[in-house]
Short mmCIF file of C-alpha atoms in Angstrom, two decimals:
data_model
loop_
_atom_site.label_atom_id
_atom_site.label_comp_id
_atom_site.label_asym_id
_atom_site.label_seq_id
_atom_site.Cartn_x
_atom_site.Cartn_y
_atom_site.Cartn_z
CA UNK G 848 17.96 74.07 -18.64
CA UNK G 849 15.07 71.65 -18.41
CA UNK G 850 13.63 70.07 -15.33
CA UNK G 851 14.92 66.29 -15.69
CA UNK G 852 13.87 65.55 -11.88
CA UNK G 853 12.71 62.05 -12.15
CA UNK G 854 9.82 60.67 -10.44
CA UNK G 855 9.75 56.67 -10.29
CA UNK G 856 6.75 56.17 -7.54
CA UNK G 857 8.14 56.26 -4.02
CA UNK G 858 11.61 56.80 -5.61
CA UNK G 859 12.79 60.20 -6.89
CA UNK G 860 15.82 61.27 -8.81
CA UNK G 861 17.28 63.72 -9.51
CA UNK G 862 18.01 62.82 -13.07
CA UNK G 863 16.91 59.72 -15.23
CA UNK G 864 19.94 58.42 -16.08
CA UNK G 865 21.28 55.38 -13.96
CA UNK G 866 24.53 52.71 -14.75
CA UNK G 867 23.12 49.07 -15.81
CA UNK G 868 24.23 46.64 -12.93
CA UNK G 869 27.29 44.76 -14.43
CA UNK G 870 29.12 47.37 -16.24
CA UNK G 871 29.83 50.11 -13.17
CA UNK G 872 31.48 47.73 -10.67
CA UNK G 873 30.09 49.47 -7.47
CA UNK G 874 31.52 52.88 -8.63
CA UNK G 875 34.95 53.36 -6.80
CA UNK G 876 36.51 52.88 -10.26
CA UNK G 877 34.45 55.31 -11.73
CA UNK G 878 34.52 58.07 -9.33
CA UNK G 879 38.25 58.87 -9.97
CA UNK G 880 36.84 60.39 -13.76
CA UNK G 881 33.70 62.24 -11.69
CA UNK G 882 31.75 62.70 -9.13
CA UNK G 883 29.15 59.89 -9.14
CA UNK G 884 26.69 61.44 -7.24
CA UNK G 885 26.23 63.47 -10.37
CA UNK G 886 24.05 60.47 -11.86
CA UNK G 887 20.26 59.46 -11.21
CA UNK G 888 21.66 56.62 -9.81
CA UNK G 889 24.46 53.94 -9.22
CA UNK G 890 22.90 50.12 -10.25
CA UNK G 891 25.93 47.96 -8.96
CA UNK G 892 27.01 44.64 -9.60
CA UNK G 893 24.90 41.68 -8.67
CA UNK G 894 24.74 40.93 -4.91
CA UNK G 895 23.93 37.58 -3.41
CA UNK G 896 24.35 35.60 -0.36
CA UNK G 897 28.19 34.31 -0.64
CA UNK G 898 30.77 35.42 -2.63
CA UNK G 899 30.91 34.54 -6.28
CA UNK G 900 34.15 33.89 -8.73
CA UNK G 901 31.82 34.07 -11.81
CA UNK G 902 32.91 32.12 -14.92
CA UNK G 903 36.31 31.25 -16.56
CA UNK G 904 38.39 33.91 -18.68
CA UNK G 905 38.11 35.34 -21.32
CA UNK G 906 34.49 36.29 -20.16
CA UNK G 907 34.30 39.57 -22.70
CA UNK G 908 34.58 39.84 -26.54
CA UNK G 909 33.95 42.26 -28.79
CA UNK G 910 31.80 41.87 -31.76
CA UNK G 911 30.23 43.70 -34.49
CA UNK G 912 27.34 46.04 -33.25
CA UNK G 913 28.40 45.83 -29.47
CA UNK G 914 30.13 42.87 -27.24
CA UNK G 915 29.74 39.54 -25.50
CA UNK G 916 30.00 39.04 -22.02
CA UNK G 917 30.15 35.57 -19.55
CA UNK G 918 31.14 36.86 -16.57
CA UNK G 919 29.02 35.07 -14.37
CA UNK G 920 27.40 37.59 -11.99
CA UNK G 921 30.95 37.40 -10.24
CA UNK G 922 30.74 39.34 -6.66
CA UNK G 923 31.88 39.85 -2.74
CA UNK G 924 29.04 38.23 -1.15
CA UNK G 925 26.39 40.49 0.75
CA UNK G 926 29.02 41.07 3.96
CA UNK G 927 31.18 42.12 2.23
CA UNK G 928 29.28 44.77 0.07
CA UNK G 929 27.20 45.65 3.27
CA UNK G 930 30.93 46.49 4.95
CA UNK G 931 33.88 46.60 2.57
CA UNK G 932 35.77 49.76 2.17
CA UNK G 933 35.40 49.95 -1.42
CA UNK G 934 31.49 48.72 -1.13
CA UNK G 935 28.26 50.39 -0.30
CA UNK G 936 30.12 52.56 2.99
CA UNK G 937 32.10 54.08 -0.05
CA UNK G 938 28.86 54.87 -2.05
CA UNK G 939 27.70 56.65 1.33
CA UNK G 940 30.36 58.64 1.73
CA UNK G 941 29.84 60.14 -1.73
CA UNK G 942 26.45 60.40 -1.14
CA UNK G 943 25.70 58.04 -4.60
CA UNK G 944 21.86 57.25 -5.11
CA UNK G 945 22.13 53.24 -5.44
CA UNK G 946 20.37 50.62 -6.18
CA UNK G 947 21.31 47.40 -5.58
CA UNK G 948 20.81 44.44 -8.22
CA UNK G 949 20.27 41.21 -5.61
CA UNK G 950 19.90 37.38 -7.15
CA UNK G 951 19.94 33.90 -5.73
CA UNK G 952 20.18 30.05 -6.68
CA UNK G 953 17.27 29.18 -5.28
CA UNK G 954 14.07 31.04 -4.62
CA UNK G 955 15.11 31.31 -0.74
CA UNK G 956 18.07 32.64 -1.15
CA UNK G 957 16.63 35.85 -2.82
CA UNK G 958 14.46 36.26 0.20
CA UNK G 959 17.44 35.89 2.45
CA UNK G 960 19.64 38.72 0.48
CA UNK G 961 16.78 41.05 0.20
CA UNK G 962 16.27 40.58 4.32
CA UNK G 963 19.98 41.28 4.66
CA UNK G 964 20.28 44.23 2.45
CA UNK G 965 16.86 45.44 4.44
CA UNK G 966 18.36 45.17 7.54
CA UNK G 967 21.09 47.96 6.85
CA UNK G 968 19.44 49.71 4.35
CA UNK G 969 20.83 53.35 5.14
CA UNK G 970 22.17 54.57 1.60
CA UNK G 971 20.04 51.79 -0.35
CA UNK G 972 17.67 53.76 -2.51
CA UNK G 973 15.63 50.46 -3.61
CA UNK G 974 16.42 47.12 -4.92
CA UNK G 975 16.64 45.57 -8.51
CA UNK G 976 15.90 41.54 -8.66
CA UNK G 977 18.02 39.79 -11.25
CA UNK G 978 15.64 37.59 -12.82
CA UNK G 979 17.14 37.42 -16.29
CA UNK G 980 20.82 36.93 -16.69
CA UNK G 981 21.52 34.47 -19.38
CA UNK G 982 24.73 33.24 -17.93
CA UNK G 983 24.02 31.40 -15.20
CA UNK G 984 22.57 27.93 -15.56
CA UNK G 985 21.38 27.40 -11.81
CA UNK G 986 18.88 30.15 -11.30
CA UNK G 987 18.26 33.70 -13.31
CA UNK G 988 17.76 31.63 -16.53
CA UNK G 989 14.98 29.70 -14.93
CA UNK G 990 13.05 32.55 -13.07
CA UNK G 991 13.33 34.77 -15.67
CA UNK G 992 11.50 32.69 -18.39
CA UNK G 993 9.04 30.99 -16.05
CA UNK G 994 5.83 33.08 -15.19
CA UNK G 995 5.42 31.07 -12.13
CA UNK G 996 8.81 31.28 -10.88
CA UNK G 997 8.87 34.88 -11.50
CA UNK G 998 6.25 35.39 -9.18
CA UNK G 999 7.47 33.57 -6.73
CA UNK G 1000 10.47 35.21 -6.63
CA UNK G 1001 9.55 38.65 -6.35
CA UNK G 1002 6.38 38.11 -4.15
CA UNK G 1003 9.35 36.70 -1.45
CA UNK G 1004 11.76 39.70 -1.96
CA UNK G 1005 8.06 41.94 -1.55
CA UNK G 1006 7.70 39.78 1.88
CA UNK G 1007 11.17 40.78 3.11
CA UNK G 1008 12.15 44.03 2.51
CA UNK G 1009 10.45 47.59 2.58
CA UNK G 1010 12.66 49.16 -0.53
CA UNK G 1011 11.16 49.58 -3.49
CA UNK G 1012 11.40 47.07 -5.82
CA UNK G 1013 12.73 47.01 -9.60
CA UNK G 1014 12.23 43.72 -11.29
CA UNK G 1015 14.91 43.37 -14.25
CA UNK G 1016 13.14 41.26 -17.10
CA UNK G 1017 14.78 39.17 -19.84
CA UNK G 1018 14.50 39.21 -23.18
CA UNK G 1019 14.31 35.99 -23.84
CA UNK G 1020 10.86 34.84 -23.40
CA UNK G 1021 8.10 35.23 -25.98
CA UNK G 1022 5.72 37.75 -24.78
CA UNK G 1023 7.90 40.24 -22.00
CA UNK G 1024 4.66 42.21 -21.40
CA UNK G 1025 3.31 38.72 -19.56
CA UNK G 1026 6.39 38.87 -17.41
CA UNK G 1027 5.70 42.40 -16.59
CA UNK G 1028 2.25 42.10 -15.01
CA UNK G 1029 3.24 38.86 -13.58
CA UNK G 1030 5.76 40.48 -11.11
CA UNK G 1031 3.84 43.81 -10.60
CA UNK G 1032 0.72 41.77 -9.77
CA UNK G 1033 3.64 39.73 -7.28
CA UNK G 1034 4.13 43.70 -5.74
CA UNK G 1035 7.48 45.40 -8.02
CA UNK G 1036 7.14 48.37 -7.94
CA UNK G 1037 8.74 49.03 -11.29
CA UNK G 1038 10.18 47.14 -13.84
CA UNK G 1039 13.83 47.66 -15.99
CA UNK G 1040 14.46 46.08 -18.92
CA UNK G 1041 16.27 45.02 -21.26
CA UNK G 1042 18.85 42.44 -20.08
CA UNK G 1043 21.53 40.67 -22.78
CA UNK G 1044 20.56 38.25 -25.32
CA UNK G 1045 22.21 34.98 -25.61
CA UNK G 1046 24.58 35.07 -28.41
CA UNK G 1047 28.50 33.59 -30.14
CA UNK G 1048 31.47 34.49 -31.79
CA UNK G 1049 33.97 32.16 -32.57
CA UNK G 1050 37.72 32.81 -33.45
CA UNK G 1051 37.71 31.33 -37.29
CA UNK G 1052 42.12 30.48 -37.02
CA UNK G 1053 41.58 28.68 -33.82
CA UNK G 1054 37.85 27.05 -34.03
CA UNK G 1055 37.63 27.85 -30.57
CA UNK G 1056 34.17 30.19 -29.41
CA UNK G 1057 35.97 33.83 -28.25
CA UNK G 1058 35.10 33.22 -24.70
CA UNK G 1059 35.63 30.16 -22.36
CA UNK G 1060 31.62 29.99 -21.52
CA UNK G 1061 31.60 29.44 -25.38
CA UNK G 1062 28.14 31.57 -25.07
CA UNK G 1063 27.13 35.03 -23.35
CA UNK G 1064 25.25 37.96 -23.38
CA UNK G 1065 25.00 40.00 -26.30
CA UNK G 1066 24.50 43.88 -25.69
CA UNK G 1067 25.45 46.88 -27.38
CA UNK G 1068 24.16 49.76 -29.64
CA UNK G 1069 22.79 46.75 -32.55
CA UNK G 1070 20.64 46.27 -29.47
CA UNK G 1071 18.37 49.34 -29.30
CA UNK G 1072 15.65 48.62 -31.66
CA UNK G 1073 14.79 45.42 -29.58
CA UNK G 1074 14.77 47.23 -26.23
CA UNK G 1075 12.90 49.92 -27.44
CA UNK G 1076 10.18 47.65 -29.22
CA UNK G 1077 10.07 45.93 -25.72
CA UNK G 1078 9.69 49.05 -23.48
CA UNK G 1079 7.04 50.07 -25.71
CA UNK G 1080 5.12 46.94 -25.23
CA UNK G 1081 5.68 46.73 -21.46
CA UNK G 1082 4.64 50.22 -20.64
CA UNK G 1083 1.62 49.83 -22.68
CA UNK G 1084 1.07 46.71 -20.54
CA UNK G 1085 1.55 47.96 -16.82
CA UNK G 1086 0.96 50.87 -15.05
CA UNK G 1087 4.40 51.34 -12.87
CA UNK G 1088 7.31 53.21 -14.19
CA UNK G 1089 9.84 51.45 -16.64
CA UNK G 1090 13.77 51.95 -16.48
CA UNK G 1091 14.49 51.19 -20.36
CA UNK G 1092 18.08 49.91 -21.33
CA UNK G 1093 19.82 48.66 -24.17
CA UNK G 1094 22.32 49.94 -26.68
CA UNK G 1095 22.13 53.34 -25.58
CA UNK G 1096 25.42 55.39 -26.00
CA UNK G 1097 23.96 58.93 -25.84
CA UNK G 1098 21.43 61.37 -25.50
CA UNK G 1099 19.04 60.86 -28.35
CA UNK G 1100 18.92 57.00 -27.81
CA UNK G 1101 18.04 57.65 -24.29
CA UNK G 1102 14.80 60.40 -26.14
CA UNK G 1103 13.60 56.83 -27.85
CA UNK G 1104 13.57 54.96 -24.96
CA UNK G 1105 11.31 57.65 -23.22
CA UNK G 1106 9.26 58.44 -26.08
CA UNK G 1107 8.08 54.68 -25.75
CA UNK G 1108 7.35 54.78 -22.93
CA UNK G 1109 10.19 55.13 -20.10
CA UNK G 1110 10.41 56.89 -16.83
CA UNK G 1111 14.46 56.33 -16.86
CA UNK G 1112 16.62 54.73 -18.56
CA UNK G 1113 20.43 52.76 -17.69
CA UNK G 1114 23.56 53.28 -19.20
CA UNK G 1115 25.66 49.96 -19.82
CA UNK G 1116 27.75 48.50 -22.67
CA UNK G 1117 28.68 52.47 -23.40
CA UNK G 1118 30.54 52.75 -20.04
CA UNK G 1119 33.27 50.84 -21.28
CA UNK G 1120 33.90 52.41 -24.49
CA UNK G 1121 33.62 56.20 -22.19
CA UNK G 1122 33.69 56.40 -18.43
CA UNK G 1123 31.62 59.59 -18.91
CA UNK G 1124 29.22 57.84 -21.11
CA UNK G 1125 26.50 58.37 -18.51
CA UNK G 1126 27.56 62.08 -17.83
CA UNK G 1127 27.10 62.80 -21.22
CA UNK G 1128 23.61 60.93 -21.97
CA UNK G 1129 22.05 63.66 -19.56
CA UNK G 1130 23.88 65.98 -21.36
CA UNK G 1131 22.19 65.06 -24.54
CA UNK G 1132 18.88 64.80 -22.82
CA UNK G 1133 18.85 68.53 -21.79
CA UNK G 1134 20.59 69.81 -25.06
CA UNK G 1135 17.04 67.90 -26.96
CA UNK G 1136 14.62 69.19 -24.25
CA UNK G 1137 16.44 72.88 -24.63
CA UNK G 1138 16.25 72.63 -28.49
CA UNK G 1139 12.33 71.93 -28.20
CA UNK G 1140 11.60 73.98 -25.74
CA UNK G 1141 9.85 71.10 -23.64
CA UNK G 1142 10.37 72.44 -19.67
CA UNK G 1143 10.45 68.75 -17.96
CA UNK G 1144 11.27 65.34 -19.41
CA UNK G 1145 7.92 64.29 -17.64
CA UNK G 1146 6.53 65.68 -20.85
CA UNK G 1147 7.98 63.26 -23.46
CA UNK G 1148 7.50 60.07 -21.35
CA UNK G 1149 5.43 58.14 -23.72
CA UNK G 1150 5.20 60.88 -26.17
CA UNK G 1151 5.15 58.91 -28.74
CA UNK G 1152 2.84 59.97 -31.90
#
């Protein structure tokens, strides 16, 4: 069995393999099919100050290649995932590595939630700033596809919190490698990407789009070749690690992601076709490491020829 130990600067893992924030709830669902701890890491939902409903049903369709989603970065509030049963004392108790994805309206309010998380940081592993969701129309949007405003942002969250910082980038900007020095010159220390891509489907019998927010995110296996084209240009353009996402639903489409150039990779759209979608991704790592006879994943990060 190969080493996969995975070393992201002042963050280590035990695996590379983590859950994309959005499609592993906070991991009490998830736990009843396995032990959680069992991953790199736990990305949960989206965190911010208050409470959030997210957007009108149906938020979630399914479409050729991979699905649509509008949920709206619906969650508890910070309180409530600082102190709910089901929340981050659960992840604790299992001993989860987590990582919590944090956003905000407003510039402030990301420096408030990363204070808050900060402040009762036992069990947070580091913190992932939601600069890029696609749904919302006050705030990721904006600081996601604004160089400026993306600096801003995370040189606050740097200000306010002592947890290592992951900076989730969108996809939807023209050059992603300019984002990516832009918030590791504002201090991330790494960088994950990629998030959805705005998309459609509409119902042809009713003439009615297939979810009430009319657009969402698109993400899925169709996906891949964009993220990987993008993790090879961002890793190529800083020098932190990069967490590398998108369309991967096992093992071997993790081995792209690293052979372009990332440290770890996240596990989304797959968890809801298989609960132990993640489980088996590092299964498929070790079986390609094993067949090669490569010792450590270290070895193929970047790799590519």
């Amino acid at each position: 069995m190969a080493d996969l130990t995975c070393n992201l600067g002042r963050l280590t893992l035990k695996n590379p393999v983590m859950t994309a924030s959005g499609t592993f709830g906070y991991g009490y669902e998830y736990h009843q099919y396995y032990d959680i701890s069992r991953l790199g890491a736990v990305v949960v939902k989206g965190i911010r100050m208050e409470p959030s409903p997210g957007n009108p049903t149906p938020r979630v369709a399914e479409v050729t290649g991979g699905m649509l989603n509008a949920i709206g970065l619906q969650g508890p509030g910070v309180e409530t995932f600082l102190h709910g049963e089901h929340y981050l004392p659960f992840l604790r108790s299992v001993h989860a590595t987590t990582i919590v994805n944090m956003w905000g309206k407003t510039i402030q309010e990301y420096g408030e939630v990363a204070a808050r998380l900060d402040a009762e940081s036992d069990g947070i592993a580091a913190l992932e700033i939601n600069i890029s969701c696609p749904n919302v129309k006050a705030g990721g949007v904006a600081f996601g596809t604004d160089l400026k405003l993306a600096h801003e942002v995370v040189s606050l969250v740097r200000s306010r919190t002592k947890l290592p910082l992951i900076t989730k980038l969108s996809p939807n900007v023209t050059c992603i490698a300019d984002f990516a020095r832009a918030v590791v010159d504002a201090g991330s220390d790494m960088v994950s990407l990629i998030n959805t891509i705005p998309g459609m489907s509409i119902d042809i019998e009713t003439r009615r789009p297939r979810i009430a927010n009319r657009t969402g995110g698109f993400s899925g296996p169709a996906l891949k070749p964009i993220a990987v084209r993008m993790v090879y240009d961002v890793a190529h353009a800083v020098k932190v690690p990069v967490i590398g996402m998108g369309g991967i639903m096992n093992g071997d489409d993790a081995i792209e992601f690293f052979l372009a150039g990332a440290s770890a990779v996240a596990v989304g759209t797959a968890n809801f076709v298989d609960p132990y979608a993640a489980l088996k991704v590092i299964d498929g790592i070790n079986t390609y490491l094993d067949r090669h006879g490569i010792a450590s994943v270290s070895e193929i990060i970047g790799a590519l020829r």
